[in-house]
Amino acid sequence: MATMWRAKEVIGVYSTGILGQKNVKFTGTNKSDAATASFSGVTISSPKYAYYPFSDDNDGVSSSNVKMTLPVQQEYHSVFKDLPGDLRTGVLDDRDWFSSTFTFNRLVSIFRLKVDATGTPLYGSNIRSISLKINNKRKVSGNFSVNLASQEVNTGSFDEGNDCLNLVCSNEPSLMSGYYVGYMTALPSIQKGDEILITITTSTHKATY
């Protein structure tokens, strides 16, 4: 999925200058969705790293240990199509007297979930949620930290439920057309050979695979 910036989204910026400013808040100036956005904030010395979305929890926190959270409960609307949990980090690309340019990359893995109900009891019902559970307690959600310089993710300790994800299909679209496509995000910890238990809940049925 293409990266999009909604209106007035907020990022945190870190500098490597003498002041070593941390978690400086910058707000998007775009008034509609955009693939490239401009952000405004206070003037800082030698900006170097950034992350999205901004959190006050990172005030005073080093750029090598920025705190982030990927929620277990995510929401996707099949009309508006906002990607849930779209966590990103940015590195300085270019700089002049007036502005700095950052390139942002996603930290998360993206699941594209296609539910084909043709010929099943689910056909014609309304899809409400899709949940995933990793069989070997891989941490795919919850609190973690990231090193903005290396973009390395430290998943930290495992808490109950961190091996699960639940996607709420907020507009509960009908499966009358046969299939549904939704998106959710996960920490990049799933490995080849991992088994995933998938549960689909609709207005009339619950199916597990």
C-alpha positions as a Markdown table, in Angstrom:
| # | Residue | x | y | z |
|---|---|---|---|---|
| 1 | Met | 0.0 | 0.0 | 0.0 |
| 2 | Ala | 1.2 | 3.5 | -0.8 |
| 3 | Thr | 2.2 | 5.7 | 2.1 |
| 4 | Met | -0.2 | 8.6 | 2.6 |
| 5 | Trp | -0.2 | 11.5 | 5.0 |
| 6 | Arg | -3.6 | 12.7 | 6.3 |
| 7 | Ala | -4.2 | 16.3 | 7.1 |
| 8 | Lys | -2.4 | 17.7 | 10.2 |
| 9 | Glu | -0.6 | 14.5 | 11.1 |
| 10 | Val | 2.2 | 14.9 | 13.7 |
| 11 | Ile | 5.7 | 13.6 | 13.7 |
| 12 | Gly | 8.6 | 13.7 | 16.3 |
| 13 | Val | 12.0 | 15.0 | 15.2 |
| 14 | Tyr | 15.4 | 14.4 | 16.7 |
| 15 | Ser | 18.5 | 16.5 | 16.1 |
| 16 | Thr | 22.2 | 15.6 | 16.3 |
| 17 | Gly | 23.4 | 19.2 | 16.8 |
| 18 | Ile | 25.0 | 20.8 | 19.9 |
| 19 | Leu | 21.6 | 21.0 | 21.6 |
| 20 | Gly | 20.7 | 17.4 | 20.8 |
| 21 | Gln | 17.0 | 18.2 | 20.7 |
| 22 | Lys | 14.7 | 15.2 | 21.3 |
| 23 | Asn | 11.1 | 14.5 | 20.3 |
| 24 | Val | 10.4 | 17.9 | 18.8 |
| 25 | Lys | 6.8 | 18.1 | 17.6 |
| 26 | Phe | 6.1 | 19.0 | 13.9 |
| 27 | Thr | 2.5 | 19.2 | 12.4 |
| 28 | Gly | 1.6 | 18.6 | 8.8 |
| 29 | Thr | 0.4 | 21.6 | 6.8 |
| 30 | Asn | -1.4 | 19.6 | 4.1 |
| 31 | Lys | -5.1 | 20.0 | 4.1 |
| 32 | Ser | -5.9 | 16.8 | 2.3 |
| 33 | Asp | -4.3 | 13.4 | 1.8 |
| 34 | Ala | -0.9 | 13.5 | 0.2 |
| 35 | Ala | 1.9 | 11.2 | -0.7 |
| 36 | Thr | 4.4 | 13.9 | 0.2 |
| 37 | Ala | 3.7 | 16.3 | 3.0 |
| 38 | Ser | 5.3 | 19.4 | 4.6 |
| 39 | Phe | 5.5 | 19.8 | 8.4 |
| 40 | Ser | 5.9 | 22.9 | 10.5 |
| 41 | Gly | 7.4 | 23.4 | 14.0 |
| 42 | Val | 10.1 | 25.2 | 16.0 |
| 43 | Thr | 13.5 | 25.8 | 14.4 |
| 44 | Ile | 15.9 | 23.0 | 15.5 |
| 45 | Ser | 19.6 | 22.5 | 15.0 |
| 46 | Ser | 20.8 | 19.7 | 12.7 |
| 47 | Pro | 17.6 | 17.6 | 12.4 |
| 48 | Lys | 18.5 | 14.0 | 11.6 |
| 49 | Tyr | 15.8 | 11.5 | 12.5 |
| 50 | Ala | 12.0 | 11.4 | 12.7 |
| 51 | Tyr | 9.2 | 9.0 | 13.6 |
| 52 | Tyr | 5.5 | 8.8 | 13.2 |
| 53 | Pro | 3.1 | 9.0 | 15.0 |
| 54 | Phe | 4.3 | 11.5 | 17.6 |
| 55 | Ser | 4.0 | 10.6 | 21.3 |
| 56 | Asp | 4.6 | 12.6 | 24.4 |
| 57 | Asp | 6.0 | 9.4 | 25.9 |
| 58 | Asn | 9.2 | 10.1 | 24.1 |
| 59 | Asp | 10.0 | 13.4 | 25.7 |
| 60 | Gly | 13.6 | 13.2 | 26.8 |
| 61 | Val | 14.0 | 9.7 | 25.3 |
| 62 | Ser | 17.1 | 8.9 | 23.2 |
| 63 | Ser | 16.7 | 8.4 | 19.5 |
| 64 | Ser | 18.2 | 4.9 | 20.0 |
| 65 | Asn | 15.2 | 3.9 | 22.2 |
| 66 | Val | 12.1 | 5.5 | 20.9 |
| 67 | Lys | 8.9 | 4.0 | 22.3 |
| 68 | Met | 6.1 | 2.9 | 20.0 |
| 69 | Thr | 3.0 | 0.8 | 20.2 |
| 70 | Leu | 1.2 | -1.4 | 17.7 |
| 71 | Pro | -2.3 | -2.0 | 18.9 |
| 72 | Val | -3.8 | -5.6 | 19.1 |
| 73 | Gln | -7.1 | -4.1 | 18.2 |
| 74 | Gln | -7.1 | -2.5 | 14.7 |
| 75 | Glu | -9.8 | -1.0 | 12.5 |
| 76 | Tyr | -10.2 | -1.0 | 8.8 |
| 77 | His | -12.9 | 0.7 | 6.7 |
| 78 | Ser | -13.3 | -0.7 | 3.2 |
| 79 | Val | -14.3 | 2.7 | 1.8 |
| 80 | Phe | -11.8 | 5.1 | 3.5 |
| 81 | Lys | -9.0 | 2.5 | 3.5 |
| 82 | Asp | -6.8 | 3.9 | 6.2 |
| 83 | Leu | -4.0 | 1.5 | 7.0 |
| 84 | Pro | -4.1 | 0.7 | 10.8 |
| 85 | Gly | -0.9 | 0.8 | 12.8 |
| 86 | Asp | 1.0 | 2.5 | 10.0 |
| 87 | Leu | 4.2 | 3.2 | 12.1 |
| 88 | Arg | 7.1 | 4.9 | 10.3 |
| 89 | Thr | 10.6 | 6.2 | 10.9 |
| 90 | Gly | 12.4 | 8.9 | 8.8 |
| 91 | Val | 16.0 | 9.8 | 8.1 |
| 92 | Leu | 17.3 | 13.1 | 6.8 |
| 93 | Asp | 17.7 | 13.1 | 3.0 |
| 94 | Asp | 18.6 | 16.7 | 2.2 |
| 95 | Arg | 18.8 | 20.1 | 3.9 |
| 96 | Asp | 19.1 | 23.7 | 2.9 |
| 97 | Trp | 18.8 | 27.0 | 4.8 |
| 98 | Phe | 15.0 | 26.9 | 5.0 |
| 99 | Ser | 14.0 | 23.3 | 5.2 |
| 100 | Ser | 14.9 | 19.6 | 5.7 |
| 101 | Thr | 13.7 | 16.6 | 3.7 |
| 102 | Phe | 13.1 | 13.2 | 5.3 |
| 103 | Thr | 12.5 | 9.9 | 3.7 |
| 104 | Phe | 10.1 | 7.7 | 5.8 |
| 105 | Asn | 9.9 | 3.9 | 5.8 |
| 106 | Arg | 7.4 | 1.6 | 7.4 |
| 107 | Leu | 8.4 | -0.4 | 10.5 |
| 108 | Val | 5.6 | -2.9 | 10.2 |
| 109 | Ser | 4.6 | -5.9 | 8.1 |
| 110 | Ile | 1.3 | -5.6 | 6.2 |
| 111 | Phe | -1.2 | -8.3 | 6.0 |
| 112 | Arg | -3.6 | -8.3 | 3.0 |
| 113 | Leu | -6.6 | -10.3 | 4.0 |
| 114 | Lys | -8.9 | -11.6 | 1.3 |
| 115 | Val | -12.0 | -13.5 | 2.4 |
| 116 | Asp | -13.7 | -15.3 | -0.4 |
| 117 | Ala | -17.1 | -16.5 | 0.8 |
| 118 | Thr | -18.3 | -18.0 | -2.4 |
| 119 | Gly | -20.0 | -21.3 | -1.8 |
| 120 | Thr | -19.7 | -21.1 | 2.0 |
| 121 | Pro | -22.2 | -20.4 | 4.7 |
| 122 | Leu | -20.5 | -17.0 | 5.1 |
| 123 | Tyr | -21.8 | -15.8 | 1.8 |
| 124 | Gly | -24.3 | -12.9 | 2.1 |
| 125 | Ser | -23.5 | -12.2 | 5.7 |
| 126 | Asn | -21.7 | -9.1 | 7.0 |
| 127 | Ile | -18.1 | -9.4 | 8.0 |
| 128 | Arg | -17.4 | -8.0 | 11.4 |
| 129 | Ser | -13.8 | -9.0 | 12.3 |
| 130 | Ile | -10.8 | -11.1 | 11.4 |
| 131 | Ser | -8.4 | -12.2 | 14.2 |
| 132 | Leu | -5.0 | -13.8 | 13.9 |
| 133 | Lys | -3.1 | -15.8 | 16.5 |
| 134 | Ile | 0.5 | -16.9 | 16.0 |
| 135 | Asn | 1.1 | -20.5 | 17.2 |
| 136 | Asn | 4.5 | -20.0 | 18.8 |
| 137 | Lys | 4.1 | -16.8 | 20.7 |
| 138 | Arg | 5.8 | -14.5 | 18.3 |
| 139 | Lys | 5.3 | -10.9 | 19.4 |
| 140 | Val | 3.3 | -9.2 | 16.7 |
| 141 | Ser | 1.6 | -6.4 | 18.7 |
| 142 | Gly | 2.1 | -4.3 | 21.8 |
| 143 | Asn | 4.8 | -2.0 | 23.1 |
| 144 | Phe | 8.3 | -2.0 | 21.6 |
| 145 | Ser | 11.2 | 0.4 | 20.9 |
| 146 | Val | 13.1 | 1.4 | 17.8 |
| 147 | Asn | 16.6 | 2.8 | 17.1 |
| 148 | Leu | 16.0 | 5.6 | 14.6 |
| 149 | Ala | 19.5 | 5.5 | 13.3 |
| 150 | Ser | 19.5 | 1.8 | 12.4 |
| 151 | Gln | 15.7 | 1.4 | 12.2 |
| 152 | Glu | 16.2 | -1.8 | 14.3 |
| 153 | Val | 13.1 | -2.9 | 16.2 |
| 154 | Asn | 13.5 | -4.2 | 19.8 |
| 155 | Thr | 10.2 | -6.0 | 20.5 |
| 156 | Gly | 11.0 | -6.2 | 24.2 |
| 157 | Ser | 9.3 | -8.5 | 26.7 |
| 158 | Phe | 6.3 | -10.7 | 25.7 |
| 159 | Asp | 3.0 | -10.0 | 27.4 |
| 160 | Glu | -0.2 | -12.1 | 27.2 |
| 161 | Gly | -2.0 | -11.3 | 23.9 |
| 162 | Asn | 1.1 | -10.0 | 22.1 |
| 163 | Asp | 0.8 | -13.0 | 19.7 |
| 164 | Cys | -2.6 | -11.9 | 18.6 |
| 165 | Leu | -4.1 | -9.3 | 16.2 |
| 166 | Asn | -7.8 | -8.4 | 15.7 |
| 167 | Leu | -9.1 | -6.4 | 12.7 |
| 168 | Val | -12.5 | -4.8 | 13.2 |
| 169 | Cys | -14.2 | -4.3 | 9.9 |
| 170 | Ser | -15.8 | -1.0 | 10.9 |
| 171 | Asn | -18.4 | -0.6 | 8.2 |
| 172 | Glu | -19.3 | -4.4 | 8.3 |
| 173 | Pro | -19.5 | -4.8 | 4.5 |
| 174 | Ser | -21.6 | -7.6 | 3.0 |
| 175 | Leu | -20.0 | -10.7 | 1.6 |
| 176 | Met | -22.8 | -10.8 | -1.0 |
| 177 | Ser | -20.3 | -9.9 | -3.7 |
| 178 | Gly | -18.3 | -13.0 | -2.7 |
| 179 | Tyr | -15.2 | -11.6 | -1.2 |
| 180 | Tyr | -13.7 | -9.0 | 1.2 |
| 181 | Val | -10.3 | -7.4 | 1.2 |
| 182 | Gly | -8.9 | -5.7 | 4.3 |
| 183 | Tyr | -5.5 | -4.8 | 5.7 |
| 184 | Met | -3.8 | -5.0 | 9.1 |
| 185 | Thr | -0.2 | -4.5 | 10.3 |
| 186 | Ala | 2.1 | -6.6 | 12.5 |
| 187 | Leu | 5.6 | -6.3 | 14.0 |
| 188 | Pro | 8.1 | -7.9 | 11.7 |
| 189 | Ser | 8.7 | -11.0 | 13.7 |
| 190 | Ile | 6.7 | -13.7 | 11.9 |
| 191 | Gln | 9.0 | -16.3 | 10.3 |
| 192 | Lys | 8.7 | -18.9 | 7.6 |
| 193 | Gly | 7.0 | -22.0 | 8.9 |
| 194 | Asp | 4.9 | -20.2 | 11.6 |
| 195 | Glu | 1.3 | -21.4 | 11.8 |
| 196 | Ile | -1.4 | -18.8 | 12.1 |
| 197 | Leu | -4.9 | -19.4 | 13.5 |
| 198 | Ile | -7.4 | -17.3 | 11.6 |
| 199 | Thr | -10.9 | -16.6 | 12.9 |
| 200 | Ile | -13.5 | -14.8 | 10.8 |
| 201 | Thr | -16.6 | -13.4 | 12.5 |
| 202 | Thr | -19.6 | -12.3 | 10.5 |
| 203 | Ser | -23.2 | -11.3 | 11.4 |
| 204 | Thr | -24.3 | -14.9 | 11.3 |
| 205 | His | -21.2 | -17.2 | 11.6 |
| 206 | Lys | -17.8 | -17.7 | 13.1 |
| 207 | Ala | -15.2 | -19.6 | 11.0 |
| 208 | Thr | -11.8 | -20.8 | 12.1 |
| 209 | Tyr | -8.9 | -21.9 | 9.8 |
